[in-house]
Amino acid sequence: MSKYDGQGYIARVMPEVYTDGEGIRVSVYVSGCTFHCKDCFNASIWGFNKGRQFDELVLDEIINYLRKPYIQGVSILGGEPLQNLIIVNPLIKRVRKEFGQEKDIWMWSGYMREYIERDPDLKDVLDQIDVLVDGPFVNYLKDLSLKFRGSHNQRIHYLSNQQ
């Protein structure tokens, strides 16, 4: 068991979202985050036991939403996805098994890319996703005009050739 496993709860699955990445996407909000960024837009799901337990039925639901041809990919947000590897790893693995590179995978994390790359429990995730939006939300750097991020310290990393 890793300190990043979490407790396996999903706060919400949204089948058609236009704001969490490029194209029309399925957004998966995992529960639990220890960063507690001031004025976080998802403070209601900081607890690790919010929502419903992630299981094969939830995973099947997400995969079925992704089968629609106009869905470009899945977005994984939170909470903190990288404090929920018990969800993130099987979700990414199943998306790649079902769709290969046809559907892209975006992830938002409060961890910086450099931290993720150095942590043996986290670094493999970067090889499996297409886009990482990193960094904690910082209220005094907030800018509503930014695309796909809330504050200027957050960065968008296009990790694959697919983007």
XYZ file of N, CA and C in Angstrom:
489
model
N 0.850 -1.191 0.000
C 0.000 0.000 0.000
C 0.887 1.243 0.000
N 0.530 2.187 -0.818
C 1.259 3.437 -0.962
C 0.571 4.541 -0.160
N 1.352 5.504 0.282
C 0.752 6.650 0.967
C -0.131 7.468 0.040
N -0.085 7.177 -1.230
C -0.876 7.906 -2.226
C -2.150 7.163 -2.646
N -2.445 6.042 -2.033
C -3.593 5.252 -2.473
C -4.931 5.938 -2.274
N -5.140 6.667 -1.180
C -6.443 7.250 -0.881
C -7.384 6.189 -0.340
N -8.679 6.491 -0.346
C -9.660 5.551 0.197
C -10.624 5.035 -0.860
N -10.421 5.439 -2.109
C -11.200 4.851 -3.191
C -12.587 5.418 -3.405
N -12.761 6.705 -3.173
C -14.080 7.307 -3.387
C -14.046 8.295 -4.561
N -15.133 8.269 -5.321
C -15.358 9.196 -6.429
C -16.423 10.194 -5.990
N -16.113 11.477 -6.081
C -17.098 12.496 -5.715
C -18.153 12.649 -6.802
N -17.674 12.578 -8.061
C -18.615 12.839 -9.148
C -18.027 12.400 -10.474
N -18.889 11.895 -11.340
C -18.540 11.621 -12.734
C -19.474 12.454 -13.583
N -18.899 13.260 -14.454
C -19.697 14.115 -15.341
C -19.493 13.625 -16.777
N -20.579 13.204 -17.447
C -20.437 12.534 -18.749
C -20.070 13.425 -19.917
N -20.404 14.712 -19.867
C -20.088 15.600 -21.001
C -19.721 16.977 -20.459
N -18.438 17.277 -20.469
C -17.931 18.531 -19.921
C -17.137 19.242 -21.012
N -17.286 20.567 -21.055
C -16.632 21.369 -22.098
C -15.489 22.224 -21.557
N -15.284 22.212 -20.244
C -14.322 23.129 -19.626
C -13.094 22.455 -19.028
N -13.104 21.145 -18.853
C -11.994 20.439 -18.191
C -11.043 19.844 -19.219
N -10.510 20.675 -20.096
C -9.607 20.197 -21.138
C -10.190 20.470 -22.504
N -9.471 20.029 -23.508
C -9.879 20.294 -24.891
C -10.942 19.295 -25.346
N -11.904 19.774 -26.110
C -12.963 18.914 -26.626
C -14.010 18.604 -25.565
N -14.926 17.727 -25.923
C -15.956 17.269 -24.992
C -15.383 16.089 -24.227
N -15.513 16.119 -22.897
C -14.786 15.163 -22.068
C -15.683 14.535 -21.012
N -15.245 13.401 -20.511
C -15.805 12.814 -19.304
C -14.905 13.276 -18.163
N -15.488 13.913 -17.159
C -14.699 14.373 -16.015
C -14.969 13.488 -14.810
N -13.888 13.075 -14.175
C -13.952 12.225 -12.991
C -13.318 12.998 -11.839
N -14.115 13.270 -10.812
C -13.631 13.999 -9.636
C -13.431 12.999 -8.499
N -12.180 12.785 -8.126
C -11.890 11.874 -7.026
C -12.026 12.631 -5.707
N -12.291 11.906 -4.633
C -12.466 12.515 -3.313
C -11.174 12.443 -2.519
N -10.878 13.543 -1.850
C -9.745 13.567 -0.940
C -8.592 14.401 -1.446
N -8.158 15.309 -0.592
C -6.997 16.142 -0.900
C -6.458 16.698 0.410
N -5.154 16.630 0.578
C -4.548 17.171 1.796
C -3.961 18.558 1.584
N -3.985 19.079 0.368
C -3.407 20.403 0.119
C -4.232 21.530 0.742
N -5.564 21.421 0.671
C -6.472 22.418 1.240
C -6.101 23.834 0.810
N -5.986 24.042 -0.483
C -5.665 25.362 -1.035
C -6.756 26.365 -0.630
N -6.324 27.532 -0.191
C -7.276 28.572 0.199
C -8.169 28.921 -1.006
N -9.477 28.931 -0.791
C -10.477 29.247 -1.809
C -10.520 28.246 -2.959
N -10.127 27.020 -2.674
C -10.250 25.929 -3.657
C -11.699 25.824 -4.124
N -11.907 25.624 -5.431
C -13.276 25.533 -5.941
C -13.918 24.191 -5.627
N -13.141 23.232 -5.120
C -13.681 21.922 -4.781
C -13.426 21.542 -3.325
N -13.466 22.510 -2.439
C -13.216 22.241 -1.021
C -14.211 21.227 -0.448
N -15.382 21.139 -1.022
C -16.398 20.211 -0.513
C -15.999 18.752 -0.665
N -14.974 18.472 -1.469
C -14.561 17.071 -1.644
C -13.129 16.843 -1.151
N -12.687 17.628 -0.179
C -11.385 17.390 0.436
C -11.372 16.082 1.237
N -12.505 15.730 1.812
C -12.582 14.489 2.589
C -12.422 13.271 1.688
N -11.734 12.267 2.178
C -11.432 11.093 1.364
C -12.594 10.105 1.254
N -13.675 10.349 1.965
C -14.815 9.423 1.900
C -16.068 10.099 1.367
N -15.914 11.109 0.547
C -17.057 11.790 -0.070
C -17.481 11.046 -1.340
N -18.774 10.999 -1.573
C -19.278 10.401 -2.808
C -19.497 8.916 -2.697
N -19.166 8.202 -3.749
C -19.415 6.757 -3.792
C -18.108 5.998 -3.999
N -18.137 4.770 -3.533
C -16.962 3.917 -3.639
C -16.676 3.610 -5.103
N -15.425 3.722 -5.477
C -15.005 3.372 -6.833
C -14.968 1.853 -6.936
N -15.626 1.329 -7.968
C -15.617 -0.111 -8.188
C -15.768 -0.388 -9.689
N -15.925 -1.641 -10.042
C -16.028 -2.012 -11.455
C -17.243 -1.380 -12.122
N -18.325 -1.212 -11.383
C -19.517 -0.585 -11.962
C -19.254 0.875 -12.325
N -18.569 1.585 -11.456
C -18.223 2.984 -11.748
C -17.266 3.030 -12.932
N -16.308 2.145 -12.934
C -15.346 2.105 -14.036
C -16.057 1.804 -15.359
N -16.985 0.860 -15.350
C -17.766 0.552 -16.555
C -18.582 1.764 -17.008
N -19.158 2.484 -16.055
C -19.927 3.693 -16.372
C -19.039 4.709 -17.087
N -17.851 4.934 -16.576
C -16.929 5.891 -17.191
C -16.555 5.428 -18.601
N -16.248 4.169 -18.747
C -15.859 3.629 -20.055
C -17.013 3.762 -21.047
N -18.229 3.487 -20.600
C -19.387 3.618 -21.500
C -19.606 5.063 -21.945
N -19.390 6.005 -21.052
C -19.479 7.420 -21.463
C -18.421 7.726 -22.519
N -17.237 7.161 -22.361
C -16.141 7.422 -23.302
C -16.377 6.803 -24.677
N -17.266 5.838 -24.771
C -17.526 5.171 -26.059
C -18.194 6.088 -27.081
N -18.800 7.144 -26.628
C -19.437 8.075 -27.575
C -18.350 8.667 -28.470
N -18.566 8.653 -29.780
C -17.490 9.062 -30.686
C -17.075 10.519 -30.552
N -17.957 11.369 -30.065
C -17.618 12.788 -29.937
C -16.891 13.121 -28.642
N -16.731 12.152 -27.756
C -15.980 12.379 -26.522
C -14.493 12.266 -26.835
N -13.746 13.330 -26.550
C -12.316 13.344 -26.858
C -11.476 12.582 -25.834
N -11.906 12.593 -24.571
C -11.106 11.903 -23.562
C -11.667 12.067 -22.170
N -10.836 11.673 -21.216
C -11.225 11.740 -19.806
C -10.338 12.751 -19.091
N -10.953 13.497 -18.176
C -10.237 14.430 -17.316
C -10.343 13.924 -15.888
N -9.205 13.872 -15.199
C -9.179 13.368 -13.829
C -8.793 14.536 -12.920
N -9.712 14.880 -12.043
C -9.539 16.026 -11.160
C -9.903 15.619 -9.739
N -9.917 16.605 -8.868
C -10.283 16.240 -7.509
C -10.858 17.401 -6.729
N -10.626 17.180 -5.420
C -9.688 16.332 -4.688
C -8.313 16.366 -5.368
N -7.514 15.440 -4.975
C -6.179 15.322 -5.532
C -6.019 13.932 -6.149
N -5.972 13.856 -7.491
C -5.862 12.535 -8.134
C -4.651 11.728 -7.671
N -3.533 12.385 -7.451
C -2.328 11.624 -7.094
C -2.291 11.240 -5.613
N -3.319 11.557 -4.878
C -3.507 11.002 -3.533
C -4.620 9.954 -3.576
N -4.915 9.492 -4.779
C -5.969 8.503 -5.015
C -5.537 7.495 -6.077
N -4.339 6.977 -5.935
C -3.837 6.046 -6.953
C -4.654 4.763 -7.026
N -5.349 4.420 -5.967
C -6.196 3.224 -5.991
C -7.329 3.381 -7.011
N -7.625 4.617 -7.390
C -8.593 4.911 -8.447
C -7.880 5.223 -9.763
N -6.906 6.089 -9.699
C -6.270 6.621 -10.908
C -5.584 5.514 -11.719
N -4.839 4.662 -11.075
C -4.129 3.627 -11.842
C -5.062 2.679 -12.594
N -6.086 2.116 -11.944
C -6.996 1.253 -12.726
C -7.781 2.010 -13.792
N -8.135 3.265 -13.514
C -8.874 4.064 -14.500
C -8.017 4.295 -15.745
N -6.793 4.722 -15.557
C -5.908 4.967 -16.703
C -5.649 3.668 -17.462
N -5.383 2.612 -16.741
C -5.099 1.317 -17.380
C -6.279 0.861 -18.229
N -7.483 1.014 -17.711
C -8.675 0.566 -18.448
C -8.936 1.454 -19.663
N -8.744 2.760 -19.519
C -8.940 3.664 -20.664
C -7.962 3.286 -21.770
N -6.710 3.042 -21.420
C -5.718 2.663 -22.442
C -6.039 1.296 -23.056
N -6.512 0.354 -22.240
C -6.872 -0.974 -22.751
C -8.033 -0.887 -23.741
N -9.035 -0.081 -23.420
C -10.241 0.013 -24.256
C -10.026 0.876 -25.502
N -9.239 1.955 -25.355
C -9.178 2.958 -26.418
C -7.777 3.248 -26.937
N -6.762 2.652 -26.330
C -5.395 2.967 -26.750
C -5.142 4.456 -26.631
N -4.634 5.066 -27.695
C -4.380 6.506 -27.699
C -5.534 7.299 -28.323
N -6.626 6.587 -28.698
C -7.770 7.255 -29.328
C -8.386 8.327 -28.431
N -8.460 8.057 -27.137
C -9.013 9.014 -26.169
C -7.860 9.541 -25.320
N -7.792 10.855 -25.151
C -6.697 11.396 -24.357
C -7.069 11.482 -22.876
N -6.032 11.590 -22.057
C -6.203 11.631 -20.604
C -5.530 12.892 -20.071
N -6.328 13.735 -19.426
C -5.833 14.943 -18.760
C -5.929 14.735 -17.258
N -4.980 15.297 -16.527
C -5.020 15.214 -15.074
C -4.594 16.545 -14.458
N -5.301 16.923 -13.400
C -4.961 18.105 -12.616
C -4.401 17.631 -11.288
N -3.265 18.212 -10.888
C -2.668 17.829 -9.611
C -2.076 19.042 -8.920
N -2.163 19.060 -7.613
C -1.500 20.094 -6.822
C -0.007 19.874 -6.713
N 0.442 18.676 -7.020
C 1.879 18.406 -7.038
C 2.499 19.010 -8.300
N 3.725 19.482 -8.173
C 4.448 19.994 -9.327
C 5.031 18.815 -10.116
N 5.162 18.993 -11.401
C 5.695 17.933 -12.264
C 7.047 17.421 -11.759
N 7.904 18.318 -11.319
C 9.239 17.922 -10.864
C 9.159 16.991 -9.658
N 8.233 17.229 -8.759
C 8.023 16.358 -7.608
C 7.537 14.985 -8.078
N 6.579 14.991 -8.980
C 6.008 13.734 -9.475
C 7.090 12.892 -10.153
N 7.924 13.528 -10.943
C 8.975 12.798 -11.667
C 9.985 12.137 -10.728
N 10.182 12.699 -9.544
C 11.164 12.152 -8.604
C 10.594 11.136 -7.632
N 9.262 11.025 -7.575
C 8.649 10.106 -6.618
C 8.381 8.758 -7.298
N 9.001 7.687 -6.802
C 8.824 6.382 -7.466
C 7.383 5.881 -7.483
N 6.544 6.326 -6.550
C 5.143 5.892 -6.538
C 4.285 6.665 -7.534
N 4.755 7.834 -7.960
C 3.931 8.700 -8.811
C 4.405 8.807 -10.250
N 5.688 8.657 -10.463
C 6.259 9.011 -11.769
C 5.682 8.205 -12.928
N 5.267 6.964 -12.707
C 4.718 6.152 -13.796
C 3.424 6.733 -14.362
N 2.698 7.490 -13.559
C 1.454 8.096 -14.030
C 1.739 9.037 -15.204
N 2.851 9.751 -15.125
C 3.174 10.703 -16.196
C 3.355 10.020 -17.545
N 3.812 8.769 -17.533
C 4.000 8.039 -18.789
C 2.681 7.598 -19.408
N 1.601 7.636 -18.630
C 0.319 7.110 -19.090
C -0.687 8.189 -19.482
N -0.429 9.422 -19.073
C -1.393 10.487 -19.369
C -0.850 11.373 -20.490
N -1.736 12.168 -21.062
C -1.341 13.039 -22.173
C -1.075 14.471 -21.727
N -1.823 14.929 -20.733
C -1.671 16.310 -20.290
C -1.730 16.348 -18.764
N -0.804 17.093 -18.184
C -0.811 17.347 -16.739
C -0.936 18.849 -16.519
N -1.905 19.233 -15.714
C -1.987 20.605 -15.226
C -1.529 20.539 -13.779
N -0.389 21.155 -13.479
C 0.210 20.967 -12.158
C 0.207 22.235 -11.317
N 0.421 22.013 -10.036
C 0.559 23.106 -9.089
C -0.702 23.356 -8.293
N -0.517 23.784 -7.052
C -1.689 24.098 -6.226
C -2.354 25.397 -6.678
N -3.631 25.513 -6.391
C -4.317 26.775 -6.651
C -3.841 27.799 -5.624
N -3.405 28.967 -6.106
C -2.962 30.048 -5.225
C -3.884 31.240 -5.460
N -4.666 31.554 -4.450
C -5.718 32.556 -4.609
C -5.197 33.909 -5.082
N -4.076 34.383 -4.549
C -3.610 35.719 -4.956
C -3.058 35.733 -6.386
N -2.897 34.566 -6.984
C -2.493 34.464 -8.395
C -3.662 34.073 -9.294
N -4.851 34.094 -8.740
C -6.066 33.710 -9.459
C -6.290 34.618 -10.669
N -6.689 33.983 -11.775
C -7.006 34.727 -12.994
C -8.072 33.943 -13.752
N -9.266 34.463 -13.787
C -10.384 33.760 -14.423
C -10.244 33.666 -15.935
N -9.315 34.407 -16.514
C -9.140 34.353 -17.972
C -8.222 33.200 -18.403
N -7.575 32.525 -17.461
C -6.667 31.438 -17.809
C -7.450 30.233 -18.324
N -6.914 29.599 -19.318
C -7.560 28.420 -19.882
C -7.126 27.178 -19.095
N -8.068 26.425 -18.603
C -7.878 25.133 -17.942
C -7.146 25.207 -16.608
N -6.945 26.351 -16.033
C -6.278 26.468 -14.742
C -6.784 27.718 -14.037
N -6.588 27.747 -12.727
C -7.166 28.821 -11.953
C -6.218 29.916 -11.530
N -4.910 29.593 -11.426
C -3.956 30.608 -10.980
C -2.685 30.536 -11.827
N -1.964 31.650 -11.866
C -0.811 31.781 -12.765
C 0.325 30.807 -12.473
N 0.446 30.301 -11.262
C 1.519 29.351 -10.949
C 1.258 27.968 -11.542
N 0.034 27.676 -11.891
C -0.288 26.367 -12.454
C 0.149 26.319 -13.916
N 0.670 25.155 -14.298
C 1.234 25.004 -15.642
C 0.550 23.854 -16.383
N 0.506 23.968 -17.695
C -0.043 22.901 -18.531
C 1.125 22.213 -19.228
N 1.263 20.905 -19.017
C 2.331 20.124 -19.646
C 1.704 19.145 -20.641
N 2.034 19.301 -21.896
C 1.596 18.342 -22.906
C 2.655 17.254 -22.953
N 2.317 16.071 -22.479
C 3.294 15.011 -22.244
C 3.426 14.025 -23.397
N 2.439 13.958 -24.249
C 2.482 12.993 -25.348
C 2.469 13.734 -26.676
N 2.705 12.992 -27.727
C 2.669 13.573 -29.064
C 1.253 13.740 -29.576
N 0.296 13.190 -28.816
C -1.101 13.216 -29.247
C -1.672 14.624 -29.210
N -1.176 15.477 -28.335
C -1.740 16.818 -28.153
C -1.176 17.789 -29.155
